[in-house]
Short mmCIF file of C-alpha atoms in Angstrom, two decimals:
data_model
loop_
_atom_site.label_atom_id
_atom_site.label_comp_id
_atom_site.label_asym_id
_atom_site.label_seq_id
_atom_site.Cartn_x
_atom_site.Cartn_y
_atom_site.Cartn_z
CA UNK E 135 197.52 -192.80 187.48
CA UNK E 136 194.97 -190.01 187.10
CA UNK E 137 196.42 -188.24 190.13
CA UNK E 138 199.90 -188.36 188.58
CA UNK E 139 198.60 -187.02 185.26
CA UNK E 140 196.75 -184.20 187.01
CA UNK E 141 199.84 -183.19 188.96
CA UNK E 142 201.96 -183.18 185.79
CA UNK E 143 199.40 -181.02 183.97
CA UNK E 144 199.16 -178.71 186.96
CA UNK E 145 202.92 -178.27 186.99
CA UNK E 146 202.89 -177.61 183.25
CA UNK E 147 200.34 -174.85 183.75
CA UNK E 148 202.51 -173.27 186.46
CA UNK E 149 205.58 -173.49 184.25
CA UNK E 150 203.69 -171.90 181.37
CA UNK E 151 202.46 -169.11 183.64
CA UNK E 152 205.99 -168.41 184.89
CA UNK E 153 207.34 -168.47 181.33
CA UNK E 154 204.60 -166.08 180.25
CA UNK E 155 205.40 -163.73 183.12
CA UNK E 156 209.11 -163.76 182.26
CA UNK E 157 208.31 -163.06 178.60
CA UNK E 158 206.07 -160.14 179.63
CA UNK E 159 208.87 -158.62 181.72
CA UNK E 160 211.35 -159.05 178.87
CA UNK E 161 208.92 -157.44 176.43
CA UNK E 162 208.30 -154.51 178.78
CA UNK E 163 212.06 -154.09 179.27
CA UNK E 164 212.65 -154.06 175.52
CA UNK E 165 209.92 -151.47 174.97
CA UNK E 166 211.44 -149.18 177.63
CA UNK E 167 214.93 -149.77 176.20
CA UNK E 168 213.69 -148.87 172.71
CA UNK E 169 212.08 -145.66 173.98
CA UNK E 170 215.24 -144.54 175.80
CA UNK E 171 217.39 -145.42 172.79
CA UNK E 172 215.11 -143.41 170.49
CA UNK E 173 215.29 -140.41 172.83
CA UNK E 174 219.09 -140.74 172.98
CA UNK E 175 219.44 -140.88 169.19
CA UNK E 176 217.14 -137.88 168.67
CA UNK E 177 219.01 -135.85 171.30
CA UNK E 178 222.42 -136.64 169.84
CA UNK E 179 221.15 -136.05 166.30
CA UNK E 180 220.03 -132.54 167.31
CA UNK E 181 223.30 -131.83 169.15
CA UNK E 182 225.35 -132.88 166.13
CA UNK E 183 223.17 -130.93 163.71
CA UNK E 184 223.42 -127.74 165.79
CA UNK E 185 227.18 -128.18 165.98
CA UNK E 186 227.46 -128.44 162.19
CA UNK E 187 228.21 -132.17 162.19
CA UNK E 188 226.21 -134.76 160.23
CA UNK E 189 223.18 -135.99 162.17
CA UNK E 190 223.61 -139.58 161.02
CA UNK E 191 226.75 -139.74 163.16
CA UNK E 192 224.46 -140.25 166.16
CA UNK E 193 223.64 -143.80 165.08
CA UNK E 194 227.17 -145.03 164.25
CA UNK E 195 228.54 -146.69 167.40
CA UNK E 196 232.12 -145.43 167.88
CA UNK E 197 231.97 -142.56 165.42
CA UNK E 198 229.27 -140.87 167.54
CA UNK E 199 231.63 -140.62 170.52
CA UNK E 200 234.44 -139.30 168.30
CA UNK E 201 232.04 -136.72 166.84
CA UNK E 202 230.89 -135.71 170.33
CA UNK E 203 234.50 -135.27 171.40
CA UNK E 204 235.13 -133.05 168.37
CA UNK E 205 232.02 -130.98 169.19
CA UNK E 206 233.24 -130.30 172.72
CA UNK E 207 236.73 -129.47 171.46
CA UNK E 208 238.65 -132.53 172.61
CA UNK E 209 241.01 -134.77 170.69
CA UNK E 210 239.45 -137.99 169.37
CA UNK E 211 242.14 -139.82 171.36
CA UNK E 212 240.01 -139.18 174.46
CA UNK E 213 237.87 -142.10 173.32
CA UNK E 214 240.53 -144.33 174.86
CA UNK E 215 239.90 -142.90 178.34
CA UNK E 216 237.14 -145.41 179.21
CA UNK E 217 239.79 -148.14 179.12
CA UNK E 218 240.35 -147.08 182.72
CA UNK E 219 237.21 -149.15 183.40
CA UNK E 220 239.50 -152.14 183.72
CA UNK E 221 240.17 -150.94 187.28
CA UNK E 222 236.93 -151.94 189.05
CA UNK E 223 235.68 -149.10 191.29
CA UNK E 224 238.12 -146.37 190.31
CA UNK E 225 237.38 -146.96 186.64
CA UNK E 226 233.62 -146.56 187.09
CA UNK E 227 234.05 -143.34 189.07
CA UNK E 228 236.53 -141.98 186.52
CA UNK E 229 234.14 -142.80 183.67
CA UNK E 230 231.25 -140.98 185.37
CA UNK E 231 233.52 -137.99 185.97
CA UNK E 232 234.63 -138.09 182.34
CA UNK E 233 231.02 -138.06 181.13
CA UNK E 234 230.12 -135.16 183.41
CA UNK E 235 233.20 -133.22 182.23
CA UNK E 236 232.29 -133.75 178.55
CA UNK E 237 228.66 -132.69 179.12
CA UNK E 238 229.88 -129.61 181.01
CA UNK E 239 232.12 -128.68 178.09
CA UNK E 240 229.15 -129.18 175.75
CA UNK E 241 226.95 -126.68 177.57
#
């Protein structure tokens, strides 16, 4: 009986260690994600401000893309272009090309 109890407690310790490790990875991922998101918001805020648009537009999900399209001189209807992502590989390549084209027009 003692052997069975010891093996159960040993397994519980291993499970707790694995759970702790997974939680540490998730926490580290969230910290990195927060840092990149903060950098993204600050960069877009500055781009919008320099272009004469309101800086708060950088934190509004779809409106920020519409504002970016206006800054680069495109119609807001271009926001529908990523719908091409429905086509698996071609859509991903087209989306990357679209992003590069917009950033090129921005510079």
